[in-house]
Coordinates of N, CA and C in Angstrom, one line a residue:
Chain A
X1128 N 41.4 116.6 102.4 CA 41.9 117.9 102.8 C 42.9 117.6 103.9
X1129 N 44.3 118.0 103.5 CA 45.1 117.7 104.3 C 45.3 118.8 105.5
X1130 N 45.0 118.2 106.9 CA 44.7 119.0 108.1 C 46.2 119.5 108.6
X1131 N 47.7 118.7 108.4 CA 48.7 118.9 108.8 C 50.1 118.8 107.6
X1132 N 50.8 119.8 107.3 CA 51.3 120.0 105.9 C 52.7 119.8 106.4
X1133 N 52.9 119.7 105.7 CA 54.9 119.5 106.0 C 55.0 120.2 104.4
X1134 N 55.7 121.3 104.2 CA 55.4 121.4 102.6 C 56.8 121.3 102.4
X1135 N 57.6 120.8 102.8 CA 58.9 120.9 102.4 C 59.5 119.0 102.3
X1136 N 59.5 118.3 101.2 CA 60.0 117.2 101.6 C 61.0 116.5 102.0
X1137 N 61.7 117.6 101.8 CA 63.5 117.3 101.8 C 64.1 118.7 102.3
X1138 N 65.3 118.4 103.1 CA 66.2 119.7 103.7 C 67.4 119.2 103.8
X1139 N 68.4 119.8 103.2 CA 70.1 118.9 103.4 C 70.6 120.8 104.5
X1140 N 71.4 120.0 105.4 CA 72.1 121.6 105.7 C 73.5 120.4 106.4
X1141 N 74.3 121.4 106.8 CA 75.5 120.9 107.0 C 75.9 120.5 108.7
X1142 N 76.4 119.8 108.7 CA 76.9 119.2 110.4 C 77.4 120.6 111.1
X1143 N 76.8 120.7 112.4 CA 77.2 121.7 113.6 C 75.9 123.3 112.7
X1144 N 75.4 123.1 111.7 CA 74.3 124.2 111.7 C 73.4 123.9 111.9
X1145 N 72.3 125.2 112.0 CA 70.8 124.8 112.8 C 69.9 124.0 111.3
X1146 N 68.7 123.0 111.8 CA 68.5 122.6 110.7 C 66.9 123.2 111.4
X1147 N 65.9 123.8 110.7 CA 64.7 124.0 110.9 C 63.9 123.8 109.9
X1148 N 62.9 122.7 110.5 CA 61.5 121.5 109.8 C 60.1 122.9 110.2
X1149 N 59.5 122.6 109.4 CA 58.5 123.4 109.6 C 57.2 122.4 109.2
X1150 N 55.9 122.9 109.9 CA 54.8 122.3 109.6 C 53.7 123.2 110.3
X1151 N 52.7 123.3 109.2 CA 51.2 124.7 109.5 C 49.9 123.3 109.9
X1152 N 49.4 123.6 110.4 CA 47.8 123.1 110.5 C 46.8 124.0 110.2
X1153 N 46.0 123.3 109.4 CA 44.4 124.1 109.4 C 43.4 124.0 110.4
X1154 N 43.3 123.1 111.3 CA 42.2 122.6 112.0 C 42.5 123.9 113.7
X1155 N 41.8 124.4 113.9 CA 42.1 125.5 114.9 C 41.6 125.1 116.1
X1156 N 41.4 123.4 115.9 CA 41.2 122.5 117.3 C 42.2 121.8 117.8
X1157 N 43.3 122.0 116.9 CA 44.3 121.6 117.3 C 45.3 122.0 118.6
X1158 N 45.8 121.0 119.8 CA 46.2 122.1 121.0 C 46.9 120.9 121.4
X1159 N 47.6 119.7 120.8 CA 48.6 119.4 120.9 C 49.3 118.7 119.8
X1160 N 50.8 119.3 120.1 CA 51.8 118.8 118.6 C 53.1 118.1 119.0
X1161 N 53.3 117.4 118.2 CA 54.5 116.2 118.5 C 55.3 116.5 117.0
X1162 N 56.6 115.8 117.5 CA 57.4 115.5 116.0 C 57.9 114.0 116.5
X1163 N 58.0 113.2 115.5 CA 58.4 112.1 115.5 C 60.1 112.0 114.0
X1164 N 60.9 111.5 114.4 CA 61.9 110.9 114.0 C 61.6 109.6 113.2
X1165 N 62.3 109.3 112.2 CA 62.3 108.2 111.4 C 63.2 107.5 110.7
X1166 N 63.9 106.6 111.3 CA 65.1 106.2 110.4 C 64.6 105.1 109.3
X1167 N 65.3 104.7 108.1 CA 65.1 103.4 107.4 C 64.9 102.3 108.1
X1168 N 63.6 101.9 107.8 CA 63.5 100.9 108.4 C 63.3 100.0 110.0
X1169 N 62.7 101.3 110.7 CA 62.5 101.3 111.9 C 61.2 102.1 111.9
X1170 N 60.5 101.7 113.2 CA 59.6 102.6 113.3 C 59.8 104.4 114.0
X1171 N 58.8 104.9 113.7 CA 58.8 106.5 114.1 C 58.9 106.4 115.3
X1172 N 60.0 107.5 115.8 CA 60.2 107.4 117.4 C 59.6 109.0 118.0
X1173 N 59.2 109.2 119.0 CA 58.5 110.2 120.0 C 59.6 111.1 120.1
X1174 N 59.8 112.2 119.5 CA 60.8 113.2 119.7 C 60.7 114.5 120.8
X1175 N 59.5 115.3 120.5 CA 59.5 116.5 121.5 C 57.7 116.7 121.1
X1176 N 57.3 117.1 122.2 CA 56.0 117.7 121.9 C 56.1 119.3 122.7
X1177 N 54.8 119.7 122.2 CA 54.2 120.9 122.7 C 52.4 120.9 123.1
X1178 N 52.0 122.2 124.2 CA 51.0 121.5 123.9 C 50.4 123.5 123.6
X1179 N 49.3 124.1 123.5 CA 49.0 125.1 122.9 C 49.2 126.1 124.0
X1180 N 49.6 125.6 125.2 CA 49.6 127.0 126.4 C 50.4 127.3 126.1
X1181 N 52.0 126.9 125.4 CA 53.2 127.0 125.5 C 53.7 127.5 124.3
X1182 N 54.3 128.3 124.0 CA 54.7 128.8 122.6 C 56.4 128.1 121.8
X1183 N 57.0 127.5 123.1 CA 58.0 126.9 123.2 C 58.8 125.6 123.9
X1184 N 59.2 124.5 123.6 CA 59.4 123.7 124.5 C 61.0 123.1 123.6
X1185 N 61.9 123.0 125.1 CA 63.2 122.4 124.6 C 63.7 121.4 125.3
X1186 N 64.5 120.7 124.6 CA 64.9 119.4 124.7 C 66.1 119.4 124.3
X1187 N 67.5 119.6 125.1 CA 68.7 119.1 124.4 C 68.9 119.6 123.5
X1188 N 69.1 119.5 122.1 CA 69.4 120.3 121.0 C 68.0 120.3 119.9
X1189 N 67.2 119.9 120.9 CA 65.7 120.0 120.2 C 65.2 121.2 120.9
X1190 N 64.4 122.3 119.5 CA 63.1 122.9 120.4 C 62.2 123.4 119.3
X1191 N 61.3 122.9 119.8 CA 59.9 123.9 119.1 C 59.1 124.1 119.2
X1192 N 59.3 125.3 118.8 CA 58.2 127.1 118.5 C 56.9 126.3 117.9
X1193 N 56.0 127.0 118.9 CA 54.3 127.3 118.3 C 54.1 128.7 118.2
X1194 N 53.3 128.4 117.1 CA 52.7 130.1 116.6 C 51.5 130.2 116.4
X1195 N 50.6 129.9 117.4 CA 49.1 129.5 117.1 C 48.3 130.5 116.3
X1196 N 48.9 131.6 116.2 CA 47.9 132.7 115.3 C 48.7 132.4 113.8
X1197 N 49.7 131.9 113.3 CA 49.9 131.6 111.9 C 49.9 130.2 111.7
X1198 N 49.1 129.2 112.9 CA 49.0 127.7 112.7 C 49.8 127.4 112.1
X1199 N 51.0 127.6 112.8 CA 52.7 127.1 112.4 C 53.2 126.3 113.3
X1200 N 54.1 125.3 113.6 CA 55.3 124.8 114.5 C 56.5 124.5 113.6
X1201 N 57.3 125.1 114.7 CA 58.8 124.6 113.7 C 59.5 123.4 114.8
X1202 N 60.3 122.9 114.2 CA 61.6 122.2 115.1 C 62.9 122.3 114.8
X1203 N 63.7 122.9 115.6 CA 64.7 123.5 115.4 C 66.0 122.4 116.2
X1204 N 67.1 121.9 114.9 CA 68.1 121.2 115.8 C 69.3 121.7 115.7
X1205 N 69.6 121.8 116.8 CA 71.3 123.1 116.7 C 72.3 122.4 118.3
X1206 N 73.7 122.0 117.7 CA 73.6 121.7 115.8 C 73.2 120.7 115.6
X1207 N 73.1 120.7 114.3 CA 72.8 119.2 113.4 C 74.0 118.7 113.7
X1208 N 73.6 117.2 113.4 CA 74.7 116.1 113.6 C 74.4 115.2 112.2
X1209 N 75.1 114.1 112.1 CA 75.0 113.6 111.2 C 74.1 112.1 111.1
X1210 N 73.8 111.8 112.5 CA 73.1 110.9 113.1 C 71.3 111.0 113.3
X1211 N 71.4 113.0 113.1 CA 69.9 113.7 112.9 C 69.2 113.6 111.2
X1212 N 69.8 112.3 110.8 CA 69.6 112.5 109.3 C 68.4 111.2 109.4
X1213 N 67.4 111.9 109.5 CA 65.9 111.0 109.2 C 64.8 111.5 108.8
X1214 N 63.5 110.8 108.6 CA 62.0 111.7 108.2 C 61.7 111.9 109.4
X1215 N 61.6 113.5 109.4 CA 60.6 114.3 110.2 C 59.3 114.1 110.2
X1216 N 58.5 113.8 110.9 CA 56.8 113.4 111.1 C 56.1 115.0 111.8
X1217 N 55.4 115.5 111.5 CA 55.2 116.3 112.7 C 53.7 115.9 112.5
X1218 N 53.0 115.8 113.7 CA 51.8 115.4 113.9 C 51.1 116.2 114.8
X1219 N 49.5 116.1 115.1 CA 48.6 117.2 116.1 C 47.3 116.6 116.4
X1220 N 46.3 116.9 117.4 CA 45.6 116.1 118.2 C 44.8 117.5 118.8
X1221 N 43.8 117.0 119.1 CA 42.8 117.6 119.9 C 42.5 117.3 120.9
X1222 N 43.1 117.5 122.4 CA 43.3 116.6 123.5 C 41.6 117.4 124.0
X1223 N 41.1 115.3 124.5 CA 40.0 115.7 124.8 C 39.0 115.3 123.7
X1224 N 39.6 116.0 122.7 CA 38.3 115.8 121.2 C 38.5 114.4 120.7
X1225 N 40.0 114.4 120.2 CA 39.8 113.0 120.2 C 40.9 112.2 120.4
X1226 N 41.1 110.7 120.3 CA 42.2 110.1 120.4 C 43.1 109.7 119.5
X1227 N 42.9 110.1 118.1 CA 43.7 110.0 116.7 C 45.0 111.2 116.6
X1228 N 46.1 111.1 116.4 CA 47.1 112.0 115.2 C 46.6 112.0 114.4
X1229 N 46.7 113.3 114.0 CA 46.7 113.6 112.4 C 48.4 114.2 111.9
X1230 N 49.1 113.4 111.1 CA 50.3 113.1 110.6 C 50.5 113.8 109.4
X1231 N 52.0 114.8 109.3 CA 52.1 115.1 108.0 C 52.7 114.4 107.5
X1232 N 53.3 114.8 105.9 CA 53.8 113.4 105.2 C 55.5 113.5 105.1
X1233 N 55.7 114.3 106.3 CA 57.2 114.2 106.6 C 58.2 114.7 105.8
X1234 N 59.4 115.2 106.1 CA 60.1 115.7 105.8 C 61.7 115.3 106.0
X1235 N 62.1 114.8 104.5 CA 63.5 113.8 105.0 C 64.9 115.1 105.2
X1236 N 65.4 114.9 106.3 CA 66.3 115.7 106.7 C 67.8 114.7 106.7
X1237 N 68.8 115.7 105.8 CA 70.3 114.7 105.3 C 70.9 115.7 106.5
X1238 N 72.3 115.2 106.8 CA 72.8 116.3 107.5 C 74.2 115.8 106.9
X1239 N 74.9 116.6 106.3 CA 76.2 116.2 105.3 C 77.4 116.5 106.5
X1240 N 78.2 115.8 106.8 CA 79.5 116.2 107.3 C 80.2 116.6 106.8
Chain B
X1362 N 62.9 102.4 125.8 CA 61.5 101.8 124.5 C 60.1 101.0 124.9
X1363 N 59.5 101.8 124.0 CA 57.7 100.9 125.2 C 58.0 99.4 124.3
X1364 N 57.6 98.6 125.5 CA 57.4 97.5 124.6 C 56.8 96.8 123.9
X1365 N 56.6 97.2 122.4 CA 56.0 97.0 121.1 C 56.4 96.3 120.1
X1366 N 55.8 95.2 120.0 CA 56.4 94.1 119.0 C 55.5 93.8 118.3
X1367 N 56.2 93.4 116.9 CA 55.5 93.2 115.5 C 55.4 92.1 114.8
X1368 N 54.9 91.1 114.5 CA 55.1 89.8 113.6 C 54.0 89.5 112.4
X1369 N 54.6 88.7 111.2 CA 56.1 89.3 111.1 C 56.4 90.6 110.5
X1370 N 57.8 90.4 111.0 CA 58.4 91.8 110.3 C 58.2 91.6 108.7
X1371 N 58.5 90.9 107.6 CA 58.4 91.2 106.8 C 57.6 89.5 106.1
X1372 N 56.9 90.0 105.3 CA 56.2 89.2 104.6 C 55.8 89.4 103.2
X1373 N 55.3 88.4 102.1 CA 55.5 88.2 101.0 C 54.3 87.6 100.6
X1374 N 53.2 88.1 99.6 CA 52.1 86.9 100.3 C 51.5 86.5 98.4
X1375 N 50.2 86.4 98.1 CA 49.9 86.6 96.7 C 48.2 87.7 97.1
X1376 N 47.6 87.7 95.8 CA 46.8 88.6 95.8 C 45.8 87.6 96.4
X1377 N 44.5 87.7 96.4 CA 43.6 87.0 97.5 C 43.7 86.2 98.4
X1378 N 45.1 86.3 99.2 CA 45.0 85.4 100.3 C 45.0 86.0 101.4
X1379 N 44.6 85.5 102.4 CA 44.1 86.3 104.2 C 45.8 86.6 104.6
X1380 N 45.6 87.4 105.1 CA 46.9 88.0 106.1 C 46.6 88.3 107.5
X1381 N 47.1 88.2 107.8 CA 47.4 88.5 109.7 C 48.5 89.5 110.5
X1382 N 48.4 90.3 110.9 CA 49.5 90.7 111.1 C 49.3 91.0 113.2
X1383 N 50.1 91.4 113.4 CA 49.8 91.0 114.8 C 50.5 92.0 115.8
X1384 N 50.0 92.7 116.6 CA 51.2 93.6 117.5 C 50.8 93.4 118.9
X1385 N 51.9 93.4 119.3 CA 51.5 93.0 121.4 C 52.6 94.0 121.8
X1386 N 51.4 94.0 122.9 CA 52.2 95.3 123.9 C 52.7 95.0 124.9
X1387 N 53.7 95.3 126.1 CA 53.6 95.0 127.5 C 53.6 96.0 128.4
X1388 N 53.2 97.4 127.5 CA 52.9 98.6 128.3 C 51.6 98.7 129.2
X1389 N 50.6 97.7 129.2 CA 48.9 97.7 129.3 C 48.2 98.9 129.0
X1390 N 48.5 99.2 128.0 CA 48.0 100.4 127.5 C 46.6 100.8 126.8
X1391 N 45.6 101.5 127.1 CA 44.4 101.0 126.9 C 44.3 101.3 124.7
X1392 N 45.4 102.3 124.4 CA 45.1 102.6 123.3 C 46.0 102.0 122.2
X1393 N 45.5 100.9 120.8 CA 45.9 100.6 120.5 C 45.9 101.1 118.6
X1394 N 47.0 101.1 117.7 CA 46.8 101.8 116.2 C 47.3 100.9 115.2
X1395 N 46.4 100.9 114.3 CA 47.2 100.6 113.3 C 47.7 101.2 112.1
X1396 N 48.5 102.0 111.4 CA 48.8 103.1 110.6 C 49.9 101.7 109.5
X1397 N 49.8 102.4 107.7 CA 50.7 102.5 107.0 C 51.1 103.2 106.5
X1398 N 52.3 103.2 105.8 CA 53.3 104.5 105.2 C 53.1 104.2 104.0
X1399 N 53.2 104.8 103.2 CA 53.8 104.6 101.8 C 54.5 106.0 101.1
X1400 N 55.0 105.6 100.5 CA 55.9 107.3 99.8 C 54.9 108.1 99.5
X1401 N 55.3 109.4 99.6 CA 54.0 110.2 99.6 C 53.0 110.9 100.1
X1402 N 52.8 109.7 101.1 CA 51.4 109.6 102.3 C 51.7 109.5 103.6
X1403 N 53.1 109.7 104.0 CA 53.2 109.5 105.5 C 52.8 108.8 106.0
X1404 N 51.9 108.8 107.6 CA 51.3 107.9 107.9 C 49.8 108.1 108.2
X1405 N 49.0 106.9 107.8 CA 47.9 107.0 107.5 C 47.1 105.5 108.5
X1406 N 46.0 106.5 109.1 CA 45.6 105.2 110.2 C 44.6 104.5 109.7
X1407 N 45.0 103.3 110.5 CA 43.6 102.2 109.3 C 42.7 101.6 110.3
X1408 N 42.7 101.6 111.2 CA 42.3 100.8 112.7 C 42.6 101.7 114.0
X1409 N 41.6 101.5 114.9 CA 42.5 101.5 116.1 C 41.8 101.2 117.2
X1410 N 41.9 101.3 118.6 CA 41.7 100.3 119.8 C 41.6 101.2 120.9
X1411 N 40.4 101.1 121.5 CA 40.3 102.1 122.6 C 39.8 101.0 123.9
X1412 N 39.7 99.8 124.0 CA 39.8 98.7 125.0 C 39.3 97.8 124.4
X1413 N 39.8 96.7 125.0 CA 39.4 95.0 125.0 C 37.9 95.2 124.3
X1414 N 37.9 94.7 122.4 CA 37.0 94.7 122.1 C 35.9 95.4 121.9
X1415 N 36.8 97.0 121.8 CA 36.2 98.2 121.0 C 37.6 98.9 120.4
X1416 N 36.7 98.9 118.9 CA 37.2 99.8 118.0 C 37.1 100.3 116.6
X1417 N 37.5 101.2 116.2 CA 37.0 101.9 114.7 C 37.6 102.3 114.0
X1418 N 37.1 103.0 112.9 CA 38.1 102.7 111.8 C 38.7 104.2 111.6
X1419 N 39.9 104.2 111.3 CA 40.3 105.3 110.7 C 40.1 105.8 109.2
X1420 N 41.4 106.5 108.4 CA 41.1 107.0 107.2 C 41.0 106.1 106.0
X1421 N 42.0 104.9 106.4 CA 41.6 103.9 105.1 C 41.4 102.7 105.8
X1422 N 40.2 102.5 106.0 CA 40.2 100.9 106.7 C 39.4 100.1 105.6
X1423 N 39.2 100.6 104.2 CA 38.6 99.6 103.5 C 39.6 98.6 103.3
X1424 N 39.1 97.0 103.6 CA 39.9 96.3 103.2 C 40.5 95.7 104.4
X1425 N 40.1 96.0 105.3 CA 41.3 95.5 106.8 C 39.9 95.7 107.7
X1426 N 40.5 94.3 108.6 CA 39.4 94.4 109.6 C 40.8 94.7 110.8
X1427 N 40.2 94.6 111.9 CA 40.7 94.5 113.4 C 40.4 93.4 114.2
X1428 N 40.9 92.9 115.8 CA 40.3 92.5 116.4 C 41.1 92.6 117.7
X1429 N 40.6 93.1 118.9 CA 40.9 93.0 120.1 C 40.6 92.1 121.4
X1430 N 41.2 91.2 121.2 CA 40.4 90.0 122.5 C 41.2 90.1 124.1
X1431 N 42.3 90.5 124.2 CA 43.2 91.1 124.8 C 43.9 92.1 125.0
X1432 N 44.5 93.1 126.1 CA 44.6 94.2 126.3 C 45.8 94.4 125.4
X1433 N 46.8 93.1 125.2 CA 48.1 93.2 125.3 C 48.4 93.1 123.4
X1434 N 47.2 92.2 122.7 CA 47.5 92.3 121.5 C 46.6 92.6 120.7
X1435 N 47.0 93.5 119.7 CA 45.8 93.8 118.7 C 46.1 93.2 117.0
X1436 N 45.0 92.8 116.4 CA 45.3 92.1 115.0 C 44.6 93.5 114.0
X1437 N 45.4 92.8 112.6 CA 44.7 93.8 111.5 C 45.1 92.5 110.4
X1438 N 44.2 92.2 110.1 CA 43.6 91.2 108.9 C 43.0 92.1 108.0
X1439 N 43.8 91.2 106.4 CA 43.7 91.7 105.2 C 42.5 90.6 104.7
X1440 N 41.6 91.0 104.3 CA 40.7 89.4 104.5 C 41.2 88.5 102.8
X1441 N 41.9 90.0 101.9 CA 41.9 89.2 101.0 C 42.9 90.0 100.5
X1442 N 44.4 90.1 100.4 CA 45.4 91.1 100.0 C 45.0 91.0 98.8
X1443 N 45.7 92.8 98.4 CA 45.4 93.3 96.9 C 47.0 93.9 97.2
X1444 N 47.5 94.3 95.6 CA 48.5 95.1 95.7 C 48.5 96.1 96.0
X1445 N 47.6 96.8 96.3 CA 47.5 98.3 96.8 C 48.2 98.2 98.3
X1446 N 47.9 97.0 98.8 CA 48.0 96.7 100.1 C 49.8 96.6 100.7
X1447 N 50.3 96.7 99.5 CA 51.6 96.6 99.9 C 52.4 98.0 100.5
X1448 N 52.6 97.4 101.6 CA 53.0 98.5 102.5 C 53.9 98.4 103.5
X1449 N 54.1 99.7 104.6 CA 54.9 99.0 105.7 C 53.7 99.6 106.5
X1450 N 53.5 98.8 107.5 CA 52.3 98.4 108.4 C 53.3 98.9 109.9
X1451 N 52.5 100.0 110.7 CA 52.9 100.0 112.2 C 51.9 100.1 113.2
X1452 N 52.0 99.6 114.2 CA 51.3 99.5 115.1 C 52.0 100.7 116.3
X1453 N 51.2 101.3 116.8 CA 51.5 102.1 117.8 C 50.6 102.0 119.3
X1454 N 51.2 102.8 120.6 CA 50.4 102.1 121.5 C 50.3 104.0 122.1
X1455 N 49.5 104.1 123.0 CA 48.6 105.5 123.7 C 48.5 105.2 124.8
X1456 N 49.1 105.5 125.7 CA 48.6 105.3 127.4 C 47.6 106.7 128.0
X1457 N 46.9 107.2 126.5 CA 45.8 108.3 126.5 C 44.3 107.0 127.8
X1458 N 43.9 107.8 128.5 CA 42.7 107.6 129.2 C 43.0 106.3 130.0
X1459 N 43.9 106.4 130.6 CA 44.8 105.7 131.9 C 45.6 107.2 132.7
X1460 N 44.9 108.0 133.0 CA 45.4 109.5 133.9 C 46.1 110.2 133.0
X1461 N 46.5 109.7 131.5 CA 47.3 110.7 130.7 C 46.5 111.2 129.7
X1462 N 46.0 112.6 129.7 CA 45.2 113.4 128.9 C 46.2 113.5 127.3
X1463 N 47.4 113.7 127.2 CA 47.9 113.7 125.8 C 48.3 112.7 125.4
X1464 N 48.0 112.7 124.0 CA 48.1 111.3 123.1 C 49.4 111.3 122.3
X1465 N 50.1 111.0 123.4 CA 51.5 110.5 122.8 C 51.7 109.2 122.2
X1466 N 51.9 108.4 121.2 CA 52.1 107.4 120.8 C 53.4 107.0 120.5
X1467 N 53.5 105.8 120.9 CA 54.6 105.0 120.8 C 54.4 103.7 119.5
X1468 N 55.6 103.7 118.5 CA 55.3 102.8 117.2 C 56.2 101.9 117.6
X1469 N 55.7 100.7 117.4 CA 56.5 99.6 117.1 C 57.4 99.6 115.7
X1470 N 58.1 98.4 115.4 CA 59.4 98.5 114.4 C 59.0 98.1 112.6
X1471 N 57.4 97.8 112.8 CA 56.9 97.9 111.5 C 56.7 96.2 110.6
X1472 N 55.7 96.4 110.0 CA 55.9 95.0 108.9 C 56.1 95.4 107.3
X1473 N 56.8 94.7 106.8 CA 57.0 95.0 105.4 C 56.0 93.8 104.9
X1474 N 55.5 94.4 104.7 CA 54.2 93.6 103.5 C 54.1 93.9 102.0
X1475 N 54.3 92.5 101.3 CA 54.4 92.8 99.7 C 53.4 91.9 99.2
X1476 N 52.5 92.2 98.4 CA 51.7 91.0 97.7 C 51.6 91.2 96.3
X1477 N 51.8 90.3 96.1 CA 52.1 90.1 94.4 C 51.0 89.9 93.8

């Protein structure tokens, strides 16, 4: 049973528009979320987190919305660039409960110039 | 960049032979992972390390052991690769329960593992 969904595998949108990754959880223990970046052949890098007090957290041309009553987080990058072209990871934890991520299966984002 | 290193990066091996793969930290971080990707499946943990000489298994640890003798490196041994096993292997580090309550992890650059 997959606890963290990315249902979207793929998103192409165009250089200088917003590109928004979405991912739901079922586990309602969940009360911290991260997104991770991915280029070929490199490992996943630490992008932005949130943690459940906050409905919103921004970073530069990063931010993302929690919606804890539709167990949603989005990440929003405005604009896209052409260099934001990698797998999206979004991942979530139970701070406290335990010390594991639970990882979705990512979401490859192209950004066309 | 935390500093996380992998060896080796890419390797080639046959079906029943022992593998080693190896990751050191110089963050002293008490929390240590081992996850692989594969198309599909994102990332999936197989191991991981909560101090010197404790640890458990994640969602697919059949087939892989661990071992922690030091803070700084952790192993994940294939005791007998299969082709299932071909993968890219990352190691990541947690400075969770060192004063930091969130488990932010940091991955190292990965091993390409192929067994034929």
């Amino acid at each position: 049973d997959q606890q963290v969904k990315q249902n979207s595998p793929s998103l192409s949108v165009q250089e200088g528009r917003i590109s928004i990754l979405n991912c739901d959880y079922t586990n309602s223990m969940f009360d911290y979320f991260l997104w991770y970046k991915k280029y070929p052949a490199e490992g996943p890098t630490f992008l932005i987190s949130i943690s459940s007090i906050k409905d919103k957290n921004e970073d530069g041309r990063f931010t993302v919305f929690l919606n804890k009553s539709a167990k949603h987080l989005s990440l929003h990058i405005v604009p896209s660039q052409p260099g934001d072209s990698a797998v999206y990871f979004c991942a979530a934890n139970s701070q406290g409960g335990s010390e594991k991520l639970v990882f979705g299966k990512g979401t490859k984002l192209t950004v066309n110039p | 960049d935390a500093g996380i290193t992998q060896s080796p990066r890419h390797k080639v091996t046959e079906t029943g032979t022992p593998v080693t793969l190896r990751c050191h930290q110089t963050e002293n971080h008490r929390y240590m992972y081992w996850y692989r990707q594969d198309p599909g499946h994102g990332l999936r943990l197989i191991h991981y390390s909560y101090g010197v000489k404790d640890t458990d298994k994640g969602e697919v640890s059949d087939g892989y052991s661990v071992s922690r003798s030091k803070t700084e490196d952790f192993l994940l041994t294939l005791e007998s690769a299969t082709s299932s096993q071909t993968s890219v292997y990352f190691c990541a580090i947690s400075a969770l329960g060192t004063g930091v309550s969130t488990d932010t992890q940091y991955f190292g650059p990965g091993t390409r593992l192929t067994v034929l």
